[in-house]
Amino acid sequence: MELSRALGASSPLRGSARRSAGAASRPQAPSASPNEHGAASPRPSQPSAQKADAISHTDQTPSLAAEVERGTSDEPIIRLVDSMLAEAVRRRASDIHIEPGAARLRVRYRIDGVLHEVNSPPPALHGPLVSRVKIMAGLNIAEKRLPQDGRLQLAVEHRSMDVRISTRPATHGESVVMRLLDRSQPARGLPELGLLPEEQARWAELIRRPHGMVLATGPTGSGKTTTLYGALALLNQPNRKLITVEDPVEYQLSGVNQVAVKPSIGLTFAAGLRSMLRQAPDVIMVGEIRDQETAQIAVQAALTGHLVLSTLHTNDAPSAITRLIDMGLPPFLIASTVQGVLAQRLVRRICPDCRITDNATLEERQFLEASEMAQVIRSNGCDRCHGSGFFGRVGIFELLTVTGAIRALIVRKPTASALRQAALRAGMRSLREDGRLKVREGLTTVAEVMRVVLDA
């Protein structure tokens, strides 16, 4: 949409997001009560019937900049931020990036894991824009030298959104990232993400074991937390007590005791995990194993009759085992506790409205290991996918089940390569092979699989 339409229309957000005029463009000390801004106890705002459109430059931009700089009104900048949020939600963005440069202000949306640049406001609006976002999150608008993090809840486009705010000082001013979590949408399960029926059955068997450790691994943004939430949903029964320690709590799960870490007061993953064990849980979910101390406590919990679910940052499933060894855990304890590891990536799904059949290139046939495969599915781009050719995402997976032979190998402190070969012999389907299957099924493209799989 045009910026003039965004500025002339009523704001799509109200309530905690629409603070009183005067603060967005003129720095001031924050209020003594963080609740007023929605930081400590955010209140969902009410959506307006008026919809905002996209953001872009118009001839009215210079007058807007002058109006904001004069400090005559905060309404234009409020409408601009609200419209930016509404447009990001409509385009299914997971993040909004606001980045100042030497000569321009860049705004990008992360959609289906990939950043897309949108038409941005003029550089003169950077300061008021950052101040407005800080006010919404209850941050200190006068502090520009240090990073700050905040959180708020909004009703945007008739959806309840949880927005995490991160500000960081940079060369040309503060950079802002807004992470958008749709609380009105339940976390997707592994079947919806594309885990094949055979792996679904094996995964379900792993997470239903009475004790031990089950891990999800992959880079940031690969869906690990979604996977663990799906596991908790399956295990959430009246006869089980489930406790989580997370950073942060992304989705509220009814019937699950969820704790957010707060390192500033000493509530780390390790401290939270220790306190959990005194609560007599059946299932424990640790958001991430980041250090040796957390890993040791998690292993002890798994050895003493608890099912422990957690995540690691590794490139594939076998590397999760070697990462635990590198953290200093005795290999025999890892072999005794780890039941399985699910590695995953998310690739963009071909848009169903503009998909076409096209001749496969030589590179694509080589990747698919199918020289006779003459055609593949592509997309042209359309209004629904905003010309990208993709709409939504699908997962590719690698599930390592720790068998007796693999346990014996772990005790000998193997390399990741040796462990991978043993897992493949035991029937593990690699990320690359699962990606091939998704391409053959017409769900994604070879380029997408090669983008996210290191050895593709």
Short mmCIF file of C-alpha atoms in Angstrom, two decimals:
data_model
loop_
_atom_site.label_atom_id
_atom_site.label_comp_id
_atom_site.label_asym_id
_atom_site.label_seq_id
_atom_site.Cartn_x
_atom_site.Cartn_y
_atom_site.Cartn_z
CA MET A 1 0.00 0.00 0.00
CA GLU A 2 0.97 3.60 -0.28
CA LEU A 3 2.32 5.36 2.77
CA SER A 4 -0.25 8.12 2.41
CA ARG A 5 -3.05 5.57 2.78
CA ALA A 6 -1.41 4.13 5.89
CA LEU A 7 -1.04 7.60 7.37
CA GLY A 8 -4.50 8.77 6.44
CA ALA A 9 -6.37 5.71 7.69
CA SER A 10 -7.27 4.94 11.26
CA SER A 11 -4.74 2.72 12.96
CA PRO A 12 -5.31 -1.05 12.74
CA LEU A 13 -4.14 -1.43 16.34
CA ARG A 14 -5.56 -0.08 19.56
CA GLY A 15 -5.11 -0.56 23.29
CA SER A 16 -1.62 -1.13 24.61
CA ALA A 17 -0.07 -0.42 21.21
CA ARG A 18 -1.66 3.03 20.86
CA ARG A 19 0.10 5.06 23.49
CA SER A 20 -0.69 8.71 24.06
CA ALA A 21 0.82 11.34 21.81
CA GLY A 22 4.09 12.98 22.74
CA ALA A 23 6.30 10.00 23.45
CA ALA A 24 6.94 8.49 20.04
CA SER A 25 8.88 11.39 18.60
CA ARG A 26 10.36 13.04 21.69
CA PRO A 27 12.70 10.92 23.87
CA GLN A 28 11.79 10.76 27.54
CA ALA A 29 12.40 8.59 30.56
CA PRO A 30 10.23 5.48 30.70
CA SER A 31 7.25 5.22 32.97
CA ALA A 32 7.86 3.76 36.41
CA SER A 33 5.27 1.08 35.72
CA PRO A 34 6.25 -1.36 32.97
CA ASN A 35 2.74 -2.80 33.01
CA GLU A 36 1.43 0.37 31.45
CA HIS A 37 3.45 -0.38 28.33
CA GLY A 38 2.71 -4.09 28.34
CA ALA A 39 6.22 -5.29 29.14
CA ALA A 40 5.65 -7.11 32.41
CA SER A 41 1.96 -7.76 31.99
CA PRO A 42 0.97 -6.97 28.40
CA ARG A 43 -2.68 -6.52 27.50
CA PRO A 44 -3.99 -7.53 24.08
CA SER A 45 -5.25 -4.55 22.11
CA GLN A 46 -8.42 -4.56 20.04
CA PRO A 47 -8.34 -4.70 16.24
CA SER A 48 -9.98 -1.93 14.26
CA ALA A 49 -12.46 -2.60 11.49
CA GLN A 50 -10.30 -0.42 9.24
CA LYS A 51 -7.60 -2.49 7.49
CA ALA A 52 -4.15 -1.10 6.78
CA ASP A 53 -2.41 -1.64 3.48
CA ALA A 54 1.26 -2.12 2.60
CA ILE A 55 3.95 0.49 3.10
CA SER A 56 5.63 2.48 0.36
CA HIS A 57 6.97 5.91 -0.59
CA THR A 58 4.67 8.72 -1.77
CA ASP A 59 4.90 12.41 -2.47
CA GLN A 60 3.60 13.07 1.04
CA THR A 61 6.67 11.54 2.70
CA PRO A 62 8.62 14.85 3.04
CA SER A 63 5.68 16.54 4.73
CA LEU A 64 5.31 13.58 7.08
CA ALA A 65 8.99 13.76 8.04
CA ALA A 66 8.69 17.50 8.66
CA GLU A 67 5.57 17.00 10.76
CA VAL A 68 7.24 14.37 12.93
CA GLU A 69 10.43 16.42 13.34
CA ARG A 70 8.39 19.46 14.45
CA GLY A 71 6.81 17.25 17.10
CA THR A 72 3.33 18.53 16.31
CA SER A 73 1.72 15.09 16.35
CA ASP A 74 2.57 11.46 17.04
CA GLU A 75 -0.41 10.06 15.18
CA PRO A 76 1.43 9.62 11.84
CA ILE A 77 4.23 7.55 13.37
CA ILE A 78 1.72 5.52 15.39
CA ARG A 79 -0.23 4.74 12.23
CA LEU A 80 2.99 3.88 10.40
CA VAL A 81 4.13 1.32 13.00
CA ASP A 82 0.64 -0.15 13.29
CA SER A 83 0.36 -0.46 9.51
CA MET A 84 3.79 -2.09 9.34
CA LEU A 85 2.71 -4.71 11.87
CA ALA A 86 -0.60 -5.33 10.11
CA GLU A 87 1.06 -5.76 6.73
CA ALA A 88 3.66 -8.15 8.17
CA VAL A 89 0.92 -10.29 9.71
CA ARG A 90 -1.03 -10.39 6.46
CA ARG A 91 2.07 -11.49 4.58
CA ARG A 92 2.75 -14.23 7.19
CA ALA A 93 6.06 -12.67 8.26
CA SER A 94 7.81 -14.13 11.30
CA ASP A 95 10.07 -11.10 11.81
CA ILE A 96 10.28 -7.41 10.97
CA HIS A 97 13.80 -5.98 10.62
CA ILE A 98 14.31 -2.20 10.83
CA GLU A 99 17.90 -1.31 9.92
CA PRO A 100 19.31 2.22 9.54
CA GLY A 101 21.97 2.91 6.93
CA ALA A 102 24.12 5.85 5.90
CA ALA A 103 21.59 7.14 3.36
CA ARG A 104 18.44 5.06 3.79
CA LEU A 105 16.30 3.18 6.27
CA ARG A 106 15.75 -0.44 5.32
CA VAL A 107 12.71 -2.48 6.40
CA ARG A 108 12.58 -6.21 5.70
CA TYR A 109 10.10 -8.98 6.48
CA ARG A 110 11.21 -12.57 7.03
CA ILE A 111 8.62 -14.70 5.23
CA ASP A 112 8.94 -18.49 5.18
CA GLY A 113 12.48 -18.15 6.49
CA VAL A 114 13.73 -15.73 3.82
CA LEU A 115 14.14 -11.95 4.15
CA HIS A 116 12.21 -9.73 1.71
CA GLU A 117 12.84 -6.00 1.45
CA VAL A 118 9.77 -3.75 1.41
CA ASN A 119 9.46 -0.09 0.49
CA SER A 120 10.69 1.78 3.52
CA PRO A 121 10.02 5.09 5.29
CA PRO A 122 12.55 7.94 4.88
CA PRO A 123 15.64 7.99 7.14
CA ALA A 124 14.25 11.00 9.04
CA LEU A 125 11.62 8.73 10.57
CA HIS A 126 14.12 6.25 12.05
CA GLY A 127 14.32 7.90 15.49
CA PRO A 128 10.57 8.32 15.99
CA LEU A 129 9.99 4.81 14.62
CA VAL A 130 12.40 3.21 17.11
CA SER A 131 10.99 5.30 19.97
CA ARG A 132 7.47 4.19 19.13
CA VAL A 133 8.46 0.52 19.11
CA LYS A 134 10.29 0.93 22.43
CA ILE A 135 7.26 2.56 24.04
CA MET A 136 5.05 -0.29 22.89
CA ALA A 137 7.41 -2.80 24.54
CA GLY A 138 7.99 -0.78 27.72
CA LEU A 139 11.68 -0.17 26.97
CA ASN A 140 13.79 2.85 27.91
CA ILE A 141 13.62 5.21 24.93
CA ALA A 142 16.43 7.36 26.34
CA GLU A 143 18.90 4.44 26.37
CA LYS A 144 20.44 4.09 22.92
CA ARG A 145 23.88 2.74 23.82
CA LEU A 146 22.90 -0.70 25.10
CA PRO A 147 20.84 -3.57 23.66
CA GLN A 148 17.32 -3.94 25.04
CA ASP A 149 14.72 -6.69 24.84
CA GLY A 150 10.99 -6.46 25.44
CA ARG A 151 7.70 -8.14 24.74
CA LEU A 152 4.07 -7.21 24.19
CA GLN A 153 0.77 -8.66 23.07
CA LEU A 154 -1.39 -7.16 20.34
CA ALA A 155 -4.51 -7.95 18.39
CA VAL A 156 -3.50 -7.52 14.74
CA GLU A 157 -5.74 -8.38 11.81
CA HIS A 158 -8.11 -10.17 14.22
CA ARG A 159 -5.25 -12.35 15.51
CA SER A 160 -3.71 -12.43 18.96
CA MET A 161 -0.01 -11.79 18.40
CA ASP A 162 2.90 -12.10 20.81
CA VAL A 163 5.62 -9.66 19.69
CA ARG A 164 9.22 -9.93 20.95
CA ILE A 165 11.28 -6.78 20.53
CA SER A 166 15.07 -6.61 20.29
CA THR A 167 16.99 -3.34 19.85
CA ARG A 168 20.74 -3.13 19.24
CA PRO A 169 23.03 -0.12 18.75
CA ALA A 170 24.64 0.00 15.31
CA THR A 171 26.86 2.37 13.32
CA HIS A 172 24.01 4.49 11.96
CA GLY A 173 21.57 4.14 14.85
CA GLU A 174 19.57 1.47 16.60
CA SER A 175 18.56 -1.67 14.73
CA VAL A 176 15.22 -3.20 15.70
CA VAL A 177 13.88 -6.72 15.19
CA MET A 178 10.28 -7.60 15.98
CA ARG A 179 9.53 -11.34 16.22
CA LEU A 180 5.86 -12.13 15.57
CA LEU A 181 4.21 -15.19 17.14
CA ASP A 182 0.59 -15.92 16.29
CA ARG A 183 -0.96 -17.08 19.56
CA SER A 184 -4.30 -17.75 17.85
CA GLN A 185 -2.74 -20.51 15.73
CA PRO A 186 -1.79 -23.80 17.41
CA ALA A 187 1.71 -25.10 16.84
CA ARG A 188 1.83 -27.35 13.79
CA GLY A 189 2.43 -31.03 14.35
CA LEU A 190 5.05 -33.12 12.58
CA PRO A 191 2.54 -34.65 10.12
CA GLU A 192 1.61 -31.15 8.96
CA LEU A 193 5.31 -30.27 8.66
CA GLY A 194 5.94 -33.26 6.40
CA LEU A 195 7.36 -36.05 8.59
CA LEU A 196 6.69 -39.25 6.68
CA PRO A 197 4.42 -41.91 8.28
CA GLU A 198 7.29 -44.32 8.96
CA GLU A 199 9.25 -41.66 10.85
CA GLN A 200 6.08 -40.47 12.58
CA ALA A 201 5.61 -43.93 14.07
CA ARG A 202 9.25 -44.15 15.17
CA TRP A 203 9.17 -40.64 16.68
CA ALA A 204 5.93 -41.39 18.56
CA GLU A 205 7.50 -44.56 19.96
CA LEU A 206 10.56 -42.61 21.15
CA ILE A 207 8.66 -39.88 22.98
CA ARG A 208 6.36 -42.41 24.66
CA ARG A 209 9.24 -44.18 26.38
CA PRO A 210 9.07 -43.82 30.17
CA HIS A 211 12.55 -42.37 30.55
CA GLY A 212 15.61 -41.31 28.61
CA MET A 213 16.50 -38.32 26.46
CA VAL A 214 15.05 -37.42 23.05
CA LEU A 215 16.60 -34.54 21.14
CA ALA A 216 15.62 -32.26 18.25
CA THR A 217 18.49 -30.57 16.47
CA GLY A 218 19.08 -28.04 13.73
CA PRO A 219 19.94 -24.38 13.21
CA THR A 220 17.92 -21.47 14.55
CA GLY A 221 14.54 -21.24 12.83
CA SER A 222 14.40 -24.88 11.75
CA GLY A 223 11.28 -25.69 13.79
CA LYS A 224 12.84 -27.49 16.76
CA THR A 225 10.61 -25.80 19.33
CA THR A 226 7.53 -26.57 17.22
CA THR A 227 8.59 -30.22 17.17
CA LEU A 228 8.92 -30.35 20.96
CA TYR A 229 5.60 -28.58 21.47
CA GLY A 230 4.01 -31.21 19.25
CA ALA A 231 5.58 -33.94 21.38
CA LEU A 232 4.28 -32.31 24.57
CA ALA A 233 0.79 -32.11 23.06
CA LEU A 234 0.86 -35.87 22.45
CA LEU A 235 2.13 -36.59 25.97
CA ASN A 236 -0.15 -34.13 27.76
CA GLN A 237 -2.48 -36.47 29.64
CA PRO A 238 -4.07 -36.20 33.12
CA ASN A 239 -1.85 -39.03 34.40
CA ARG A 240 1.40 -37.22 33.51
CA LYS A 241 3.06 -34.11 34.92
CA LEU A 242 4.86 -32.06 32.27
CA ILE A 243 7.24 -29.18 33.09
CA THR A 244 9.21 -27.00 30.69
CA VAL A 245 11.98 -24.43 31.04
CA GLU A 246 12.21 -22.20 27.97
CA ASP A 247 13.81 -19.03 26.65
CA PRO A 248 11.24 -17.62 26.15
CA VAL A 249 7.89 -19.40 26.45
CA GLU A 250 6.62 -19.11 22.88
CA TYR A 251 3.21 -20.77 23.18
CA GLN A 252 1.05 -21.35 26.24
CA LEU A 253 0.20 -25.04 26.58
CA SER A 254 -2.81 -25.87 28.72
CA GLY A 255 -1.98 -28.43 31.40
CA VAL A 256 1.79 -27.92 31.11
CA ASN A 257 3.87 -26.11 33.76
CA GLN A 258 5.99 -23.67 31.75
CA VAL A 259 8.86 -21.59 33.13
CA ALA A 260 10.79 -18.86 31.29
CA VAL A 261 14.49 -18.50 32.10
CA LYS A 262 15.64 -15.20 33.63
CA PRO A 263 19.44 -15.16 33.76
CA SER A 264 19.43 -11.68 35.35
CA ILE A 265 18.07 -13.20 38.57
CA GLY A 266 19.94 -16.51 38.31
CA LEU A 267 17.14 -18.55 36.72
CA THR A 268 19.19 -20.26 34.00
CA PHE A 269 18.38 -23.47 32.16
CA ALA A 270 20.51 -25.40 34.65
CA ALA A 271 18.89 -23.76 37.69
CA GLY A 272 15.42 -24.25 36.25
CA LEU A 273 16.15 -27.89 35.50
CA ARG A 274 17.36 -28.52 39.07
CA SER A 275 14.19 -27.02 40.51
CA MET A 276 12.07 -29.10 38.14
CA LEU A 277 13.41 -32.35 39.55
CA ARG A 278 12.04 -31.41 42.98
CA GLN A 279 8.56 -31.09 41.44
CA ALA A 280 8.32 -34.82 40.63
CA PRO A 281 7.63 -34.47 36.89
CA ASP A 282 7.13 -37.31 34.44
CA VAL A 283 8.23 -35.35 31.37
CA ILE A 284 10.74 -32.48 31.28
CA MET A 285 11.31 -30.19 28.32
CA VAL A 286 14.48 -28.07 28.31
CA GLY A 287 14.38 -25.40 25.61
CA GLU A 288 18.05 -25.85 24.74
CA ILE A 289 21.14 -27.62 26.06
CA ARG A 290 23.68 -24.82 25.88
CA ASP A 291 26.42 -25.85 28.27
CA GLN A 292 27.97 -28.74 30.16
CA GLU A 293 26.09 -28.04 33.38
CA THR A 294 22.68 -28.18 31.71
CA ALA A 295 23.70 -31.31 29.79
CA GLN A 296 24.85 -33.08 32.97
CA ILE A 297 21.63 -32.33 34.84
CA ALA A 298 19.53 -33.41 31.85
CA VAL A 299 21.39 -36.73 31.65
CA GLN A 300 20.97 -37.31 35.39
CA ALA A 301 17.25 -36.60 35.06
CA ALA A 302 16.99 -39.11 32.22
CA LEU A 303 18.86 -41.70 34.29
CA THR A 304 16.53 -41.28 37.27
CA GLY A 305 13.28 -42.15 35.53
CA HIS A 306 12.31 -38.97 33.66
CA LEU A 307 11.68 -38.45 29.97
CA VAL A 308 13.75 -35.43 28.91
CA LEU A 309 13.07 -33.55 25.68
CA SER A 310 15.51 -30.89 24.51
CA THR A 311 17.25 -29.26 21.54
CA LEU A 312 20.79 -28.75 20.29
CA HIS A 313 22.31 -26.67 17.50
CA THR A 314 24.03 -29.15 15.18
CA ASN A 315 23.96 -29.74 11.43
CA ASP A 316 22.65 -33.30 11.55
CA ALA A 317 21.45 -36.00 13.93
CA PRO A 318 24.76 -37.88 14.48
CA SER A 319 26.52 -34.60 15.32
CA ALA A 320 24.20 -34.15 18.30
CA ILE A 321 25.79 -37.20 19.93
CA THR A 322 29.32 -35.98 19.31
CA ARG A 323 28.35 -32.50 20.56
CA LEU A 324 27.36 -34.00 23.92
CA ILE A 325 30.70 -35.83 24.03
CA ASP A 326 32.50 -32.57 23.25
CA MET A 327 30.64 -30.94 26.16
CA GLY A 328 32.45 -33.35 28.45
CA LEU A 329 29.73 -35.92 29.13
CA PRO A 330 31.00 -39.48 29.58
CA PRO A 331 30.15 -41.49 26.42
CA PHE A 332 28.72 -44.37 28.46
CA LEU A 333 26.16 -42.00 30.05
CA ILE A 334 25.16 -40.66 26.63
CA ALA A 335 24.77 -44.21 25.34
CA SER A 336 22.59 -45.08 28.35
CA THR A 337 20.26 -42.08 28.10
CA VAL A 338 19.84 -40.79 24.54
CA GLN A 339 17.02 -42.66 22.81
CA GLY A 340 16.88 -40.76 19.53
CA VAL A 341 17.71 -37.55 17.70
CA LEU A 342 15.56 -35.78 15.10
CA ALA A 343 17.44 -33.35 12.83
CA GLN A 344 15.31 -31.02 10.76
CA ARG A 345 15.20 -28.11 8.34
CA LEU A 346 12.36 -26.06 6.90
CA VAL A 347 12.18 -25.44 3.15
CA ARG A 348 9.71 -23.23 1.32
CA ARG A 349 6.69 -24.99 -0.14
CA ILE A 350 5.84 -24.37 -3.80
CA CYS A 351 2.82 -22.07 -4.09
CA PRO A 352 -0.25 -24.16 -5.07
CA ASP A 353 -1.76 -21.31 -7.11
CA CYS A 354 1.10 -20.81 -9.57
CA ARG A 355 2.82 -24.22 -9.70
CA ILE A 356 3.83 -25.42 -13.15
CA THR A 357 5.53 -28.46 -14.64
CA ASP A 358 8.88 -27.74 -16.27
CA ASN A 359 11.80 -29.63 -17.77
CA ALA A 360 14.37 -30.70 -15.20
CA THR A 361 17.87 -29.31 -15.60
CA LEU A 362 20.96 -31.52 -15.60
CA GLU A 363 21.84 -30.27 -12.10
CA GLU A 364 18.38 -31.17 -10.81
CA ARG A 365 18.51 -34.66 -12.31
CA GLN A 366 21.94 -35.21 -10.76
CA PHE A 367 20.71 -34.08 -7.35
CA LEU A 368 17.64 -36.30 -7.57
CA GLU A 369 19.80 -39.22 -8.76
CA ALA A 370 17.17 -39.83 -11.42
CA SER A 371 18.62 -39.37 -14.89
CA GLU A 372 15.31 -40.48 -16.39
CA MET A 373 13.31 -37.84 -14.50
CA ALA A 374 12.43 -35.36 -17.24
CA GLN A 375 10.19 -32.90 -15.40
CA VAL A 376 9.92 -31.15 -12.04
CA ILE A 377 7.47 -28.78 -10.39
CA ARG A 378 8.24 -25.06 -10.26
CA SER A 379 6.22 -21.88 -9.80
CA ASN A 380 5.84 -18.60 -11.66
CA GLY A 381 4.88 -16.33 -8.77
CA CYS A 382 1.44 -14.86 -8.25
CA ASP A 383 -0.52 -12.43 -6.08
CA ARG A 384 -1.06 -15.02 -3.36
CA CYS A 385 2.68 -15.61 -2.85
CA HIS A 386 3.61 -11.98 -3.64
CA GLY A 387 5.63 -13.14 -6.62
CA SER A 388 7.98 -15.37 -4.62
CA GLY A 389 6.65 -18.66 -5.98
CA PHE A 390 6.43 -20.12 -2.46
CA PHE A 391 3.71 -20.22 0.15
CA GLY A 392 4.32 -21.83 3.54
CA ARG A 393 7.01 -24.31 4.48
CA VAL A 394 7.53 -28.05 4.72
CA GLY A 395 10.07 -29.91 6.83
CA ILE A 396 12.84 -32.27 5.84
CA PHE A 397 13.95 -34.66 8.56
CA GLU A 398 16.62 -37.11 9.66
CA LEU A 399 15.67 -39.43 12.53
CA LEU A 400 18.43 -41.34 14.30
CA THR A 401 17.15 -44.10 16.58
CA VAL A 402 19.80 -45.25 19.06
CA THR A 403 19.95 -49.02 18.61
CA GLY A 404 22.10 -51.49 20.54
CA ALA A 405 24.81 -51.36 17.89
CA ILE A 406 24.86 -47.56 17.94
CA ARG A 407 25.03 -47.55 21.75
CA ALA A 408 28.09 -49.78 21.59
CA LEU A 409 29.64 -47.40 19.07
CA ILE A 410 28.92 -44.30 21.21
CA VAL A 411 30.82 -45.83 24.14
CA ARG A 412 33.91 -45.95 21.90
CA LYS A 413 33.68 -42.16 21.36
CA PRO A 414 33.17 -42.23 17.57
CA THR A 415 33.53 -39.44 15.05
CA ALA A 416 30.33 -37.93 13.62
CA SER A 417 31.17 -39.54 10.27
CA ALA A 418 31.46 -43.04 11.78
CA LEU A 419 28.24 -42.53 13.68
CA ARG A 420 26.49 -41.37 10.50
CA GLN A 421 27.57 -44.44 8.58
CA ALA A 422 26.29 -46.71 11.35
CA ALA A 423 22.96 -44.84 11.47
CA LEU A 424 22.52 -45.09 7.70
CA ARG A 425 23.18 -48.82 7.87
CA ALA A 426 20.52 -49.03 10.59
CA GLY A 427 17.95 -47.42 8.29
CA MET A 428 18.23 -43.69 8.94
CA ARG A 429 17.02 -41.54 6.03
CA SER A 430 19.34 -38.54 5.62
CA LEU A 431 18.24 -34.92 5.31
CA ARG A 432 19.40 -34.96 1.71
CA GLU A 433 17.37 -38.06 0.87
CA ASP A 434 14.27 -36.71 2.59
CA GLY A 435 14.73 -33.51 0.60
CA ARG A 436 14.85 -35.54 -2.60
CA LEU A 437 11.54 -37.17 -1.68
CA LYS A 438 9.93 -33.77 -1.08
CA VAL A 439 11.15 -32.56 -4.50
CA ARG A 440 9.86 -35.69 -6.26
CA GLU A 441 6.49 -35.17 -4.57
CA GLY A 442 6.35 -31.63 -5.96
CA LEU A 443 6.40 -29.98 -2.52
CA THR A 444 9.59 -27.95 -2.94
CA THR A 445 12.49 -27.38 -5.31
CA VAL A 446 16.05 -28.66 -5.60
CA ALA A 447 17.34 -25.13 -5.01
CA GLU A 448 15.44 -24.94 -1.71
CA VAL A 449 16.86 -28.22 -0.44
CA MET A 450 20.37 -27.19 -1.45
CA ARG A 451 19.86 -23.86 0.35
CA VAL A 452 19.28 -25.45 3.76
CA VAL A 453 21.17 -28.77 3.68
CA LEU A 454 24.90 -28.29 4.16
CA ASP A 455 26.10 -31.25 2.10
CA ALA A 456 23.38 -31.09 -0.58
#
